[in-house]
PDB file of C-alpha atoms in Angstrom:
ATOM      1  CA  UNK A 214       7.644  -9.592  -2.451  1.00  0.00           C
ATOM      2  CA  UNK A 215       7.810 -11.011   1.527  1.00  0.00           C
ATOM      3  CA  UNK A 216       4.606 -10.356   3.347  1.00  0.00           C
ATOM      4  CA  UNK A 217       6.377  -9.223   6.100  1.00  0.00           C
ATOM      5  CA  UNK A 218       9.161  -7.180   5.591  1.00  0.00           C
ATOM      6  CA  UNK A 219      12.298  -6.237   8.091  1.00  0.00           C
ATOM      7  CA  UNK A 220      14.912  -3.182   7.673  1.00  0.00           C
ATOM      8  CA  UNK A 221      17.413  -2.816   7.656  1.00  0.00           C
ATOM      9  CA  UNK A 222      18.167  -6.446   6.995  1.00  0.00           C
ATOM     10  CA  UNK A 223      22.164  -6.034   8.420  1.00  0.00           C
ATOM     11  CA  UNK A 224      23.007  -3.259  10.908  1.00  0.00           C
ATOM     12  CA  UNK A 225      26.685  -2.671  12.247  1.00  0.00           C
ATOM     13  CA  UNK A 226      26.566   0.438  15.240  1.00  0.00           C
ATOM     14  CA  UNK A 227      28.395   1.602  18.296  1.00  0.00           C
ATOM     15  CA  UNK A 228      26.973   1.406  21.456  1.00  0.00           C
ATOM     16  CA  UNK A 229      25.078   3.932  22.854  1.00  0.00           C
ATOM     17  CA  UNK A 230      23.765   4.586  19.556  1.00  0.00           C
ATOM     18  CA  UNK A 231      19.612   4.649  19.080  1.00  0.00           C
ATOM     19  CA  UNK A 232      18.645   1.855  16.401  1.00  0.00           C
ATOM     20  CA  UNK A 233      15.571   1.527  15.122  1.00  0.00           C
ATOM     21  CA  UNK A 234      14.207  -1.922  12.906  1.00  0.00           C
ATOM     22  CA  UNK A 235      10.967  -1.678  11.130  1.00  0.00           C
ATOM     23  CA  UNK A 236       8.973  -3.942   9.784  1.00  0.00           C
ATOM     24  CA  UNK A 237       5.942  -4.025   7.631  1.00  0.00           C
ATOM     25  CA  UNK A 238       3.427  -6.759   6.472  1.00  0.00           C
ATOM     26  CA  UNK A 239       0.748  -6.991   3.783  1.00  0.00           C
ATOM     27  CA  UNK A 240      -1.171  -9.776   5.481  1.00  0.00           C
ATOM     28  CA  UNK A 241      -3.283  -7.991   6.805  1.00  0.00           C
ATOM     29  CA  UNK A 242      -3.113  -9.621  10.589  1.00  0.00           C
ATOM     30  CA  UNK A 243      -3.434  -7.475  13.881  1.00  0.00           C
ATOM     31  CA  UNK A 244      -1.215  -9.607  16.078  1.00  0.00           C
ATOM     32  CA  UNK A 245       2.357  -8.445  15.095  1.00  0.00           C
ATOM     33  CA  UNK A 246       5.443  -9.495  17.583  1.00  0.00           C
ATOM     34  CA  UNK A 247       9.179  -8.618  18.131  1.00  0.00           C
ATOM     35  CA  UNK A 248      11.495 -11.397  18.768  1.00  0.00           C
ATOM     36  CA  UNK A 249      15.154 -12.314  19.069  1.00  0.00           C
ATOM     37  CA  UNK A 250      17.212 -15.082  18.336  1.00  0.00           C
ATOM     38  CA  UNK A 251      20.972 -15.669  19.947  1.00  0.00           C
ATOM     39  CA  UNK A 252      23.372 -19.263  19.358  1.00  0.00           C
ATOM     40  CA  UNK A 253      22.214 -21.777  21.543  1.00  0.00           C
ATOM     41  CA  UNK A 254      18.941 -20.128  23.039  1.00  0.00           C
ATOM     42  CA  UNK A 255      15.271 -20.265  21.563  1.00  0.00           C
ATOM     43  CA  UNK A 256      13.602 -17.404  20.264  1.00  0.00           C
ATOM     44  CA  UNK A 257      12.583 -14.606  22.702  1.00  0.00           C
ATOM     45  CA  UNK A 258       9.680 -12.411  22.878  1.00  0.00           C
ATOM     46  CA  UNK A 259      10.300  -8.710  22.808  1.00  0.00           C
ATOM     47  CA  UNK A 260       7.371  -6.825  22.522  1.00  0.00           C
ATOM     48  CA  UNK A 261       4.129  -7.867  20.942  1.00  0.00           C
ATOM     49  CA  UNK A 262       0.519  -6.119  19.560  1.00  0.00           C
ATOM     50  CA  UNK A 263      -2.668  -7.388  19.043  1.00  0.00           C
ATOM     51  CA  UNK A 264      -3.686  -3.795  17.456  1.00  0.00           C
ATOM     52  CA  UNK A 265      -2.935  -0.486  16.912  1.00  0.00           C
ATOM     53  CA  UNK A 266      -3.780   0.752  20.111  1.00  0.00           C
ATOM     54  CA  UNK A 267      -1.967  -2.651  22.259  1.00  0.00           C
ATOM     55  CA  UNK A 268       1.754  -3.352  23.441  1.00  0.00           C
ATOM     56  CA  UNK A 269       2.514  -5.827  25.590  1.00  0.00           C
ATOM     57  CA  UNK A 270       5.783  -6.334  26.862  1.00  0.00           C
ATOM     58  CA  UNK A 271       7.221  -9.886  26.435  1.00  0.00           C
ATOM     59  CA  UNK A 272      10.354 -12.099  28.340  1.00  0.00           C
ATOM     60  CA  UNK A 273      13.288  -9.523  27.326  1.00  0.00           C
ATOM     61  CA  UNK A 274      11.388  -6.546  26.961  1.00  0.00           C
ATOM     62  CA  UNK A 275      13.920  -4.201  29.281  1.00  0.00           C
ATOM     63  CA  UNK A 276      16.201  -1.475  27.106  1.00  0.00           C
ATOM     64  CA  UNK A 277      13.708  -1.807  24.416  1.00  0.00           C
ATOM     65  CA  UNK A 278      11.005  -0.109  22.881  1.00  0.00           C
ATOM     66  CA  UNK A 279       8.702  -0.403  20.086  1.00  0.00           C
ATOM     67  CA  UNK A 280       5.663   1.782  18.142  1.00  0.00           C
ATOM     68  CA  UNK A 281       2.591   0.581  16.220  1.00  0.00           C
ATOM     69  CA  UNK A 282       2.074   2.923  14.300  1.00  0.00           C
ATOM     70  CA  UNK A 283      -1.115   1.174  12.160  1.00  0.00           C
ATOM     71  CA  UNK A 284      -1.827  -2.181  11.344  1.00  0.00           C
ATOM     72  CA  UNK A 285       0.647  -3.215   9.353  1.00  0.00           C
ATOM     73  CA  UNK A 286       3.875  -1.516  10.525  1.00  0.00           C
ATOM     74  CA  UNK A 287       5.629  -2.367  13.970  1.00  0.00           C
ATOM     75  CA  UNK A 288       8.996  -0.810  15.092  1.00  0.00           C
ATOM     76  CA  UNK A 289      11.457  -1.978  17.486  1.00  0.00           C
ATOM     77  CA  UNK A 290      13.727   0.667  19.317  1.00  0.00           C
ATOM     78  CA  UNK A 291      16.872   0.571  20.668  1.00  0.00           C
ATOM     79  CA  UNK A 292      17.373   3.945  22.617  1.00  0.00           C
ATOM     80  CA  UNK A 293      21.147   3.230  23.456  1.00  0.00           C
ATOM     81  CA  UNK A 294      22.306   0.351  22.426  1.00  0.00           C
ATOM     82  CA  UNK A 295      24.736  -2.108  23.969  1.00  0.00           C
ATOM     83  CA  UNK A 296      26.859  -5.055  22.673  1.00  0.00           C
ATOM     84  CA  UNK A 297      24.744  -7.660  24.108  1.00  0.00           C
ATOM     85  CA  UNK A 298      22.001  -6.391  21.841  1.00  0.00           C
ATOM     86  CA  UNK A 299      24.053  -7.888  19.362  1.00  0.00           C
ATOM     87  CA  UNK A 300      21.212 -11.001  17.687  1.00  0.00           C
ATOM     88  CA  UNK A 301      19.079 -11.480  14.763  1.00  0.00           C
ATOM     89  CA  UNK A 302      15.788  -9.725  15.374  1.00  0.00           C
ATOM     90  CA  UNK A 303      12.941 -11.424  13.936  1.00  0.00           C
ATOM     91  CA  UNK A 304       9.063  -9.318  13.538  1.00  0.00           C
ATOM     92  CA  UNK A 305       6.416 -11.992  12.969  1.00  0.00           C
ATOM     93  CA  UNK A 306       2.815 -11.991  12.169  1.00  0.00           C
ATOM     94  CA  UNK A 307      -0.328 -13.849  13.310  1.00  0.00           C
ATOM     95  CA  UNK A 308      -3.896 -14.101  12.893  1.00  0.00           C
ATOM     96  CA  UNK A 309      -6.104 -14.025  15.600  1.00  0.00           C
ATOM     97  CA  UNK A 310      -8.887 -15.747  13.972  1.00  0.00           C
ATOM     98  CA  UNK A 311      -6.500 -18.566  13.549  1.00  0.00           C
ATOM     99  CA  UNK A 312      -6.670 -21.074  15.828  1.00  0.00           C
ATOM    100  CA  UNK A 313      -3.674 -22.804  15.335  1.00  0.00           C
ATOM    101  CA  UNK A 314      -1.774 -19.297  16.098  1.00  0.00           C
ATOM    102  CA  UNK A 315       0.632 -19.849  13.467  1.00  0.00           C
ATOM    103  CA  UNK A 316       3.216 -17.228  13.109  1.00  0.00           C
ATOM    104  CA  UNK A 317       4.855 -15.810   9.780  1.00  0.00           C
ATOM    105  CA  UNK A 318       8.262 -14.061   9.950  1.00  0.00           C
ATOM    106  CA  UNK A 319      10.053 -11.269   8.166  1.00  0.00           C
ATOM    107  CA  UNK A 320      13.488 -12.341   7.062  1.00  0.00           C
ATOM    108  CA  UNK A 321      15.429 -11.045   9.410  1.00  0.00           C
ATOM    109  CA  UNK A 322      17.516  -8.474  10.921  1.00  0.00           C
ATOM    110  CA  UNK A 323      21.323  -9.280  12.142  1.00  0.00           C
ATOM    111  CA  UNK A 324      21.882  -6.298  14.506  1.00  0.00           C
ATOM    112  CA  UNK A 325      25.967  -5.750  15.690  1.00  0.00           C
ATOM    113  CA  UNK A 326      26.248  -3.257  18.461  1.00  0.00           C
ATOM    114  CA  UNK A 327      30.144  -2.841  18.736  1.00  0.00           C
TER     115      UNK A 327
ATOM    116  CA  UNK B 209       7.600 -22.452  34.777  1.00  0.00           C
ATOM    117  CA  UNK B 210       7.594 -23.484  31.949  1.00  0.00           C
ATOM    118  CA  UNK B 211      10.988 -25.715  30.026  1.00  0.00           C
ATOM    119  CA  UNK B 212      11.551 -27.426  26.564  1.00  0.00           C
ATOM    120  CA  UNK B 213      14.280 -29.547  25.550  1.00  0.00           C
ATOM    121  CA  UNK B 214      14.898 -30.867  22.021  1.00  0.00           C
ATOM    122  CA  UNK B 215      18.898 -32.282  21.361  1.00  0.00           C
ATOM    123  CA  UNK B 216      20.781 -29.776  20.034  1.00  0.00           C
ATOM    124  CA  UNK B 217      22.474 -31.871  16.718  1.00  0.00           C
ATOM    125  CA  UNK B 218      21.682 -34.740  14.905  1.00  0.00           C
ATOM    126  CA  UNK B 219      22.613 -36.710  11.763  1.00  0.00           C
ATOM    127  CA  UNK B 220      21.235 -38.386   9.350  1.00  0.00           C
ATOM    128  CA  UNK B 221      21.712 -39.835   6.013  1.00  0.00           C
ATOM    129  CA  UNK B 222      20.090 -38.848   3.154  1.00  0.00           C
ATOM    130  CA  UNK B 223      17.069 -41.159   2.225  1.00  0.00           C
ATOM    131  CA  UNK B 224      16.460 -42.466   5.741  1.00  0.00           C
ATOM    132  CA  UNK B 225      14.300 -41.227   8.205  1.00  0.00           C
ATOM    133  CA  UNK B 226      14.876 -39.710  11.230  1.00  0.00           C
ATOM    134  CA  UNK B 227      13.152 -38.284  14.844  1.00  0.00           C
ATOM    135  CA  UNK B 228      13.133 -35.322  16.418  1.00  0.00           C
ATOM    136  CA  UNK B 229      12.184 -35.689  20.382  1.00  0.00           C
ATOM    137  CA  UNK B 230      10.990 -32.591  22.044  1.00  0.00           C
ATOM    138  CA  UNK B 231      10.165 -33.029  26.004  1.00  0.00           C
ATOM    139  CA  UNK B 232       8.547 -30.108  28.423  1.00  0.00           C
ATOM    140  CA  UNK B 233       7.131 -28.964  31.492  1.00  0.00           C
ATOM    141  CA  UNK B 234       4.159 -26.790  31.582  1.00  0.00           C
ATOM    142  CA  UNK B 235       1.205 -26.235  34.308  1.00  0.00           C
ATOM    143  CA  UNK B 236      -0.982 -24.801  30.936  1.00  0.00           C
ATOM    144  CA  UNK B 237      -1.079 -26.476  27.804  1.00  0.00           C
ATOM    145  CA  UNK B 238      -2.531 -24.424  24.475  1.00  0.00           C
ATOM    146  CA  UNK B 239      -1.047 -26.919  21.835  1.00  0.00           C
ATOM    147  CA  UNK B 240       2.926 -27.367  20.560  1.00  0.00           C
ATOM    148  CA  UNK B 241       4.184 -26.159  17.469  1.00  0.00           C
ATOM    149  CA  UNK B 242       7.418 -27.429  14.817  1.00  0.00           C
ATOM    150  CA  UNK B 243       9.158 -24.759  13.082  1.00  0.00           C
ATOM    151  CA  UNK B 244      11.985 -25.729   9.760  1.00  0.00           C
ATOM    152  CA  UNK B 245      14.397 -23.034   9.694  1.00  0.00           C
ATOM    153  CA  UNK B 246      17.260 -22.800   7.062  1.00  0.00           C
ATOM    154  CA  UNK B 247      20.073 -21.112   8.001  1.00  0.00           C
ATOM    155  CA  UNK B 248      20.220 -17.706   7.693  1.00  0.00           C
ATOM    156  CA  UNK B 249      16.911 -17.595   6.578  1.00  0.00           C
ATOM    157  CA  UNK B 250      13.228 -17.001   8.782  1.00  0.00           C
ATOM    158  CA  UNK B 251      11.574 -19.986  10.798  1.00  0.00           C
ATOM    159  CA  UNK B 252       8.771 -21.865   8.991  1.00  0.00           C
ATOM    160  CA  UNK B 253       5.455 -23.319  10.384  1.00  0.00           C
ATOM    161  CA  UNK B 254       5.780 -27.063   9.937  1.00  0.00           C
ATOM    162  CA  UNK B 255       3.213 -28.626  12.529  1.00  0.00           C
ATOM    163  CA  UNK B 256       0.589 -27.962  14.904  1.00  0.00           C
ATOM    164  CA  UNK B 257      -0.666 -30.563  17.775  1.00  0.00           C
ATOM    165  CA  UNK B 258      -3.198 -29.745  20.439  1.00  0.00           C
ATOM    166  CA  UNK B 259      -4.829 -33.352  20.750  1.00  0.00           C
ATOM    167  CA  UNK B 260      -2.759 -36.676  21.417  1.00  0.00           C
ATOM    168  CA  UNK B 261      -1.411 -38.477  18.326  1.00  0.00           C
ATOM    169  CA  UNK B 262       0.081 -38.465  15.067  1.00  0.00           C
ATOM    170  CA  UNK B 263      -0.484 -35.426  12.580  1.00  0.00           C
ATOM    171  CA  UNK B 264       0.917 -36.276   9.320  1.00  0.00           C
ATOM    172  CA  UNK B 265       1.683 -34.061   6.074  1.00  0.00           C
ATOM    173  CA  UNK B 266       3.738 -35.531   3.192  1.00  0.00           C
ATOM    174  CA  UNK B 267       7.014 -36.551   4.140  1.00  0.00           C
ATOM    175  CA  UNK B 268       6.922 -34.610   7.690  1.00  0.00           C
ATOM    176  CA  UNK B 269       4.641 -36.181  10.602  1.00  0.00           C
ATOM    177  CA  UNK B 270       4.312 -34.745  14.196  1.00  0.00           C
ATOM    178  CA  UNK B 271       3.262 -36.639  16.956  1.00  0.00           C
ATOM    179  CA  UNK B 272       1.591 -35.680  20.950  1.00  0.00           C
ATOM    180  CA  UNK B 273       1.740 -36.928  23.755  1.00  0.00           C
ATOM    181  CA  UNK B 274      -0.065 -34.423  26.788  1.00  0.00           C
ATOM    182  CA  UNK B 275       0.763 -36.883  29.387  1.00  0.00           C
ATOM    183  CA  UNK B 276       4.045 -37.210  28.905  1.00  0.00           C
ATOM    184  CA  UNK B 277       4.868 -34.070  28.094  1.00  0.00           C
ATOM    185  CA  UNK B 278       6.270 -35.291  24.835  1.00  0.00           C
ATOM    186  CA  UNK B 279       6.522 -34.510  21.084  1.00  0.00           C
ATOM    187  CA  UNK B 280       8.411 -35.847  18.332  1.00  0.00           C
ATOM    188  CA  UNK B 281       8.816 -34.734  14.321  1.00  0.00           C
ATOM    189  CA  UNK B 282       9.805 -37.404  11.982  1.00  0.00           C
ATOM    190  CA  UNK B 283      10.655 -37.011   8.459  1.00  0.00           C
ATOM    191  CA  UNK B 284      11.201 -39.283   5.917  1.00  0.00           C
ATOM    192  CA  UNK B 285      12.796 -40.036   2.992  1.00  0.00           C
ATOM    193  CA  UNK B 286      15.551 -37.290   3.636  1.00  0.00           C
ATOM    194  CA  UNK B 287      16.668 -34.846   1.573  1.00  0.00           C
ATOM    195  CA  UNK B 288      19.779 -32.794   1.395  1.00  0.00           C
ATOM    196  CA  UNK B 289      17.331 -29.528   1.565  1.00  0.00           C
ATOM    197  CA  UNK B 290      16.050 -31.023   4.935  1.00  0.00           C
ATOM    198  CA  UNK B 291      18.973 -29.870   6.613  1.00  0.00           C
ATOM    199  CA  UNK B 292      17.905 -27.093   8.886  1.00  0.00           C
ATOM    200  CA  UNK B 293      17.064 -26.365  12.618  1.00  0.00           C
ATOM    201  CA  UNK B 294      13.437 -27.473  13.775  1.00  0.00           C
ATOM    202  CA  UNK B 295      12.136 -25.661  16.316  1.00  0.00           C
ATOM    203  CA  UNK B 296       9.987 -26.985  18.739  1.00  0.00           C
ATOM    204  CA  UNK B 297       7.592 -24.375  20.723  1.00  0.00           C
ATOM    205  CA  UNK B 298       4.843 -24.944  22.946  1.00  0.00           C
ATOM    206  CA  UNK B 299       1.578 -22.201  23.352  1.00  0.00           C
ATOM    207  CA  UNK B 300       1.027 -21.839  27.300  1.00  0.00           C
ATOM    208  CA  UNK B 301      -1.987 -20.836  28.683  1.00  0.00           C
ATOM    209  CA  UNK B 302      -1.787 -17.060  28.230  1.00  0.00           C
ATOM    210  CA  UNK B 303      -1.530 -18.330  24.095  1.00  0.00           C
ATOM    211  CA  UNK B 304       2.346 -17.076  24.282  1.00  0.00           C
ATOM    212  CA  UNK B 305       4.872 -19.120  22.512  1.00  0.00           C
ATOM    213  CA  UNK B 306       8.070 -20.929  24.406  1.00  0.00           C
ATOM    214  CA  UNK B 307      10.775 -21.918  22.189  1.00  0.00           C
ATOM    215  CA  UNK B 308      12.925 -24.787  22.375  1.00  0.00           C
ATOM    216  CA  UNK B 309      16.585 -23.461  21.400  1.00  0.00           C
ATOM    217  CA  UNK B 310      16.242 -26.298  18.434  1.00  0.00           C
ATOM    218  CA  UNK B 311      17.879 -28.903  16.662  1.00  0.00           C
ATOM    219  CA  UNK B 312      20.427 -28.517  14.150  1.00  0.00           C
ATOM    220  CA  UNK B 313      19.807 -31.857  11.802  1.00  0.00           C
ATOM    221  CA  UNK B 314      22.659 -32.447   9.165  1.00  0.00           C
ATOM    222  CA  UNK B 315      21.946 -34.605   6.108  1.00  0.00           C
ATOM    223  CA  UNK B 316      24.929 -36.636   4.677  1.00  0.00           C
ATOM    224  CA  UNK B 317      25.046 -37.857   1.334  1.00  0.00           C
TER     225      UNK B 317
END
């Protein structure tokens, strides 16, 4: 099984609809993070938590939201969601005892907002 | 502000070796990163340099240069599963990662 763990994996809505992507990890980090990933552009930060009780907002963070709701489970939010939402949404992982900060991603969720 | 360029495709033939450049601009400088990632599929941590030089591991080596605001990846010996995109990502002084929009390397037989 994937330490870290996206669903749905493939999403097709409408717009205006509320999405929400979860993710879970067994790794046992506190750093979690939200990105997404478009053709052509680099990864973007979303959101991002160093613990329970932290959310930061990141680069792209506007008509998103997202909920720690313990360690290991971080959800991004979509309250009414548009087509250029449309990406693949990547949650990662990271330990902050690490020093090289090395992050470890789920496996992906391809969001299509029609 | 902060900017990272890597080319966006390159070739290569399978056996040879081949570099991947990576320039950028930064005023804060926490250490730059290679990711592999297969299409479809979930970048993977390849390489981390904070101090000038070469950092090698098997067939992959990444090298550092802070005052020229330059980093390369070279891998050798080339195999057909080496065809991927490597990301290139640098850790600014607030420890947040800036992505390169990486380089799509195609292996030929």
């Amino acid at each position: 099984d994937a330490d870290v763990t996206q669903t749905p994996r493939n999403r097709i809505t409408k717009t205006g609809k509320r999405i929400m992507l979860e993710c879970s990890q067994t790794k046992g980090h506190d750093r979690m993070y939200w990105y997404r990933q478009d053709p052509g552009l680099g990864l973007r930060l979303i959101y991002y938590s160093f613990d329970v009780k932290d959310i930061n907002k990141g680069e792209i963070s506007d008509g998103y939201s997202v909920s720690r709701q313990a360690q290991a489970k971080f959800s991004l939010s979509l309250e009414s969601a548009i087509p250029n939402q449309t990406a693949l949404y990547f949650c990662a992982t990271s330990d902050r005892e690490a020093h090289t900060g090395e992050l470890f991603f789920g496996e992906g969720s391809r969001l299509t907002v029609l | 502000g902060q900017n990272i360029d890597q080319p966006t495709e390159m070739t290569a033939t399978e056996g040879a070796i081949v570099q991947i450049n990576c320039t950028y601009q930064t005023s804060g400088f926490n250490g730059l990163f290679w990711y592999q990632q297969h299409a479809g599929e979930a970048p993977t941590f390849l390489s981390y340099n904070v101090l000038d030089g070469l950092e090698e591991k098997g067939r992959f080596s990444s090298f550092l240069s802070r005052s020229k605001g330059y980093s390369y990846l070279l891998l050798k010996e080339l195999q057909m599963k080496d065809s991927a995109s490597y990301l290139c990502a640098l850790m600014d002084s607030n420890y947040q990662l800036i992505w390169g929009a990486g380089t799509k390397l195609i292996i030929k037989p």
